[in-house]
Amino acid sequence: MFSVTDIFLKMTWLNNICGYLIEKIFKISLQSKLGGALQFFIYDTLKIFILLGILIFSISYIQSFFPPERTKKILGRFQGVTGNTLAALLGTITPFCSCSSIPLFIGFTSAGLPIGVTFSFLISSPLVDLASLLLISSFFGFKIAIIYVVVGIILAVVGGLIIDKMNMTKYVEEFVLNIENIDGDRESLSHRDRINFAKNQVKDIFVKVRVPILIGVGIGALIHNVIPSHFIETILGKDNIFAVLIATVIGIPMYADIFGTLPIAEALYGKGVGIGTILALMMSVTALSFPSMVMLSKVIKPKLLILYVSLVTCGILIIGYLFNIIKI
């Protein structure tokens, strides 16, 4: 008897179909490494794209009611912890990768929002979103998904507050602070306009994430079916005290969003890697990817960039080791 989670999130029926087709059409046993890797690759790819299409469309439709101008006005009313928390929560409803979040960060900063508030958004936006909550649930269950979202928001709020307290606005490039903002009245969008906006968002995001997802699923398939368990355990296993640090360092040069890292995380989880180590990998990939740091270096000065990277890295390491210790 399948549960609602099995049917709609884990899509176990899809996994069974993929396995059946591989055995009947390709005549490859699922017990072989090749058959297992093919099933993992086809099933995970289809599941991610199906869920991603549905979730991004829904979120984008809701987001059409909150254009940047309105968001700036809402955030501008709050200061301190409240402002940082709202900015972090705003990041959870924007389905962007780290590079896509930077233009909005520029817009919020040029609009005069406190530097800490804008950084809370910048940390949260690629790290956590509603789509990732449901996708992580489909891989690991709601408990781990909620943990990931909560610690991501906490990291974003704390990081933003520290940057704000250190008064780092002077380390933002001058051209960002001097951008002229013209916030005119926006014509109300019709239902059709919102549907078209949501469709375009799905298309744009699919174009951006399809290659990272395929790469991520491919790596996940190799880890899950080809790379020996003892090799993974030696490098990232629970007995290696440096596992969280290694996972964080490995994640930084990778360019992917949460959707591309999930298949890798799933494969590592199946090999017995600690949840803290997996969280560290996912967070470093999404929040500290090298391409996004290159883009960010164009809008903030080196001292602020180093502080940002240091804060996020320390936060990721603390989260990783903490969750490995408590063994959730």
Tab-separated table of N, CA and C in Angstrom, residues 132-205:
chain	number	residue	atom	x	y	z
A	132	SER	N	12.957	23.315	-2.870
A	132	SER	CA	13.954	22.418	-2.283
A	132	SER	C	13.379	21.680	-1.081
A	133	LEU	N	12.483	22.337	-0.326
A	133	LEU	CA	11.849	21.681	0.818
A	133	LEU	C	11.116	20.416	0.380
A	134	LEU	N	10.334	20.533	-0.682
A	134	LEU	CA	9.571	19.376	-1.148
A	134	LEU	C	10.458	18.343	-1.843
A	135	LEU	N	11.463	18.825	-2.575
A	135	LEU	CA	12.359	17.887	-3.245
A	135	LEU	C	13.200	17.099	-2.238
A	136	ILE	N	13.715	17.800	-1.219
A	136	ILE	CA	14.485	17.108	-0.187
A	136	ILE	C	13.596	16.107	0.542
A	137	SER	N	12.329	16.480	0.743
A	137	SER	CA	11.375	15.558	1.375
A	137	SER	C	11.218	14.294	0.549
A	138	SER	N	11.235	14.457	-0.777
A	138	SER	CA	11.061	13.291	-1.649
A	138	SER	C	12.252	12.349	-1.583
A	139	PHE	N	13.430	12.885	-1.216
A	139	PHE	CA	14.627	12.058	-1.126
A	139	PHE	C	14.849	11.518	0.288
A	140	PHE	N	14.687	12.396	1.298
A	140	PHE	CA	15.099	12.048	2.659
A	140	PHE	C	13.976	12.058	3.694
A	141	GLY	N	12.795	12.550	3.317
A	141	GLY	CA	11.706	12.661	4.277
A	141	GLY	C	11.579	14.079	4.820
A	142	PHE	N	10.422	14.377	5.405
A	142	PHE	CA	10.134	15.737	5.864
A	142	PHE	C	11.035	16.180	7.008
A	143	LYS	N	11.425	15.263	7.882
A	143	LYS	CA	12.232	15.636	9.042
A	143	LYS	C	13.541	16.284	8.619
A	144	ILE	N	14.267	15.621	7.742
A	144	ILE	CA	15.549	16.161	7.287
A	144	ILE	C	15.341	17.409	6.438
A	145	ALA	N	14.269	17.436	5.642
A	145	ALA	CA	13.986	18.614	4.811
A	145	ALA	C	13.754	19.846	5.678
A	146	ILE	N	12.959	19.697	6.729
A	146	ILE	CA	12.675	20.824	7.618
A	146	ILE	C	13.943	21.265	8.340
A	147	ILE	N	14.767	20.292	8.760
A	147	ILE	CA	16.041	20.633	9.410
A	147	ILE	C	16.901	21.470	8.471
A	148	TYR	N	16.995	21.046	7.209
A	148	TYR	CA	17.804	21.775	6.231
A	148	TYR	C	17.314	23.212	6.073
A	149	VAL	N	16.002	23.384	5.938
A	149	VAL	CA	15.431	24.714	5.747
A	149	VAL	C	15.661	25.596	6.969
A	150	VAL	N	15.432	25.049	8.158
A	150	VAL	CA	15.578	25.832	9.393
A	150	VAL	C	17.020	26.292	9.586
A	151	VAL	N	17.987	25.373	9.423
A	151	VAL	CA	19.383	25.760	9.637
A	151	VAL	C	19.846	26.730	8.551
A	152	GLY	N	19.298	26.591	7.336
A	152	GLY	CA	19.639	27.533	6.268
A	152	GLY	C	19.161	28.939	6.587
A	153	ILE	N	17.945	29.061	7.108
A	153	ILE	CA	17.398	30.373	7.478
A	153	ILE	C	18.179	30.966	8.639
A	154	ILE	N	18.507	30.140	9.630
A	154	ILE	CA	19.294	30.625	10.777
A	154	ILE	C	20.645	31.149	10.313
A	155	LEU	N	21.301	30.404	9.432
A	155	LEU	CA	22.597	30.837	8.899
A	155	LEU	C	22.463	32.175	8.181
A	156	ALA	N	21.394	32.345	7.400
A	156	ALA	CA	21.182	33.591	6.660
A	156	ALA	C	20.933	34.765	7.612
A	157	VAL	N	20.132	34.548	8.636
A	157	VAL	CA	19.813	35.625	9.583
A	157	VAL	C	21.054	36.027	10.378
A	158	VAL	N	21.754	35.039	10.917
A	158	VAL	CA	22.950	35.326	11.732
A	158	VAL	C	24.029	35.998	10.886
A	159	GLY	N	24.268	35.479	9.677
A	159	GLY	CA	25.269	36.078	8.796
A	159	GLY	C	24.943	37.518	8.469
A	160	GLY	N	23.684	37.800	8.159
A	160	GLY	CA	23.267	39.167	7.855
A	160	GLY	C	23.416	40.094	9.042
A	161	LEU	N	23.066	39.614	10.238
A	161	LEU	CA	23.167	40.439	11.443
A	161	LEU	C	24.617	40.810	11.745
A	162	ILE	N	25.523	39.848	11.578
A	162	ILE	CA	26.940	40.126	11.840
A	162	ILE	C	27.474	41.167	10.856
A	163	ILE	N	27.144	41.011	9.582
A	163	ILE	CA	27.601	41.974	8.567
A	163	ILE	C	27.023	43.357	8.860
A	164	ASP	N	25.764	43.402	9.298
A	164	ASP	CA	25.141	44.689	9.630
A	164	ASP	C	25.830	45.344	10.819
A	165	LYS	N	26.116	44.565	11.866
A	165	LYS	CA	26.754	45.110	13.069
A	165	LYS	C	28.152	45.637	12.778
A	166	MET	N	28.806	45.082	11.776
A	166	MET	CA	30.161	45.506	11.434
A	166	MET	C	30.174	46.696	10.480
A	167	ASN	N	28.966	47.173	10.123
A	167	ASN	CA	28.834	48.379	9.299
A	167	ASN	C	29.675	48.291	8.023
A	168	MET	N	29.337	47.312	7.181
A	168	MET	CA	30.151	47.012	6.009
A	168	MET	C	29.662	47.684	4.726
A	169	THR	N	28.717	48.620	4.833
A	169	THR	CA	28.173	49.259	3.635
A	169	THR	C	29.265	49.920	2.792
A	170	LYS	N	30.291	50.447	3.455
A	170	LYS	CA	31.363	51.150	2.739
A	170	LYS	C	32.164	50.216	1.829
A	171	TYR	N	31.977	48.915	2.002
A	171	TYR	CA	32.708	47.956	1.173
A	171	TYR	C	31.873	47.433	0.005
A	172	VAL	N	30.735	48.081	-0.232
A	172	VAL	CA	29.949	47.806	-1.439
A	172	VAL	C	30.446	48.743	-2.531
A	173	GLU	N	30.594	48.261	-3.752
A	173	GLU	CA	31.102	49.097	-4.838
A	173	GLU	C	30.195	50.317	-5.062
A	174	GLU	N	30.809	51.448	-5.381
A	174	GLU	CA	30.083	52.714	-5.491
A	174	GLU	C	28.962	52.657	-6.520
A	175	PHE	N	29.188	51.991	-7.632
A	175	PHE	CA	28.173	52.001	-8.688
A	175	PHE	C	26.880	51.334	-8.219
A	176	VAL	N	26.988	50.376	-7.297
A	176	VAL	CA	25.787	49.713	-6.764
A	176	VAL	C	24.984	50.690	-5.915
A	177	LEU	N	25.672	51.455	-5.084
A	177	LEU	CA	24.995	52.400	-4.197
A	177	LEU	C	24.405	53.571	-4.964
A	178	ASN	N	24.948	53.859	-6.148
A	178	ASN	CA	24.507	55.032	-6.905
A	178	ASN	C	23.521	54.709	-8.026
A	179	ILE	N	23.095	53.457	-8.122
A	179	ILE	CA	22.112	53.103	-9.145
A	179	ILE	C	20.803	53.829	-8.853
A	180	GLU	N	20.256	54.433	-9.887
A	180	GLU	CA	19.003	55.168	-9.714
A	180	GLU	C	17.839	54.181	-9.749
A	181	ASN	N	16.988	54.275	-8.732
A	181	ASN	CA	15.825	53.397	-8.664
A	181	ASN	C	14.571	54.179	-8.991
A	182	ILE	N	13.829	53.712	-9.962
A	182	ILE	CA	12.573	54.344	-10.342
A	182	ILE	C	11.460	53.336	-10.109
A	183	ASP	N	10.712	53.564	-9.059
A	183	ASP	CA	9.661	52.628	-8.698
A	183	ASP	C	8.297	53.204	-9.051
A	184	GLY	N	7.920	53.040	-10.280
A	184	GLY	CA	6.613	53.525	-10.696
A	184	GLY	C	5.537	52.508	-10.378
A	185	ASP	N	4.286	52.915	-10.561
A	185	ASP	CA	3.183	52.011	-10.330
A	185	ASP	C	3.174	50.936	-11.407
A	186	ARG	N	2.996	49.726	-10.970
A	186	ARG	CA	2.954	48.621	-11.929
A	186	ARG	C	1.510	48.334	-12.289
A	187	GLU	N	1.289	48.144	-13.567
A	187	GLU	CA	-0.041	47.779	-14.026
A	187	GLU	C	-0.385	46.389	-13.507
A	188	SER	N	-1.591	46.222	-13.004
A	188	SER	CA	-2.013	44.928	-12.474
A	188	SER	C	-1.948	43.872	-13.574
A	189	LEU	N	-1.360	42.740	-13.217
A	189	LEU	CA	-1.258	41.651	-14.176
A	189	LEU	C	-2.565	40.863	-14.202
A	190	SER	N	-2.958	40.428	-15.367
A	190	SER	CA	-4.140	39.576	-15.481
A	190	SER	C	-3.749	38.144	-15.127
A	191	HIS	N	-4.760	37.293	-14.988
A	191	HIS	CA	-4.502	35.882	-14.702
A	191	HIS	C	-3.652	35.265	-15.816
A	192	ARG	N	-3.952	35.608	-17.052
A	192	ARG	CA	-3.172	35.086	-18.177
A	192	ARG	C	-1.722	35.554	-18.105
A	193	ASP	N	-1.518	36.835	-17.733
A	193	ASP	CA	-0.160	37.356	-17.605
A	193	ASP	C	0.623	36.589	-16.544
A	194	ARG	N	-0.029	36.284	-15.439
A	194	ARG	CA	0.653	35.559	-14.362
A	194	ARG	C	0.982	34.126	-14.787
A	195	ILE	N	0.064	33.508	-15.529
A	195	ILE	CA	0.326	32.168	-16.049
A	195	ILE	C	1.524	32.192	-16.991
A	196	ASN	N	1.563	33.191	-17.887
A	196	ASN	CA	2.690	33.305	-18.823
A	196	ASN	C	3.994	33.575	-18.089
A	197	PHE	N	3.920	34.413	-17.040
A	197	PHE	CA	5.116	34.694	-16.234
A	197	PHE	C	5.636	33.402	-15.604
A	198	ALA	N	4.725	32.611	-15.037
A	198	ALA	CA	5.124	31.356	-14.402
A	198	ALA	C	5.718	30.385	-15.427
A	199	LYS	N	5.109	30.310	-16.620
A	199	LYS	CA	5.634	29.438	-17.671
A	199	LYS	C	7.045	29.856	-18.072
A	200	ASN	N	7.244	31.166	-18.227
A	200	ASN	CA	8.563	31.665	-18.622
A	200	ASN	C	9.606	31.390	-17.551
A	201	GLN	N	9.196	31.495	-16.272
A	201	GLN	CA	10.116	31.190	-15.178
A	201	GLN	C	10.539	29.724	-15.235
A	202	VAL	N	9.578	28.854	-15.492
A	202	VAL	CA	9.894	27.425	-15.590
A	202	VAL	C	10.888	27.183	-16.726
A	203	LYS	N	10.634	27.807	-17.887
A	203	LYS	CA	11.539	27.639	-19.030
A	203	LYS	C	12.935	28.164	-18.707
A	204	ASP	N	13.000	29.367	-18.133
A	204	ASP	CA	14.297	29.970	-17.824
A	204	ASP	C	15.082	29.125	-16.833
A	205	ILE	N	14.405	28.653	-15.787
A	205	ILE	CA	15.099	27.883	-14.761
A	205	ILE	C	15.503	26.516	-15.299
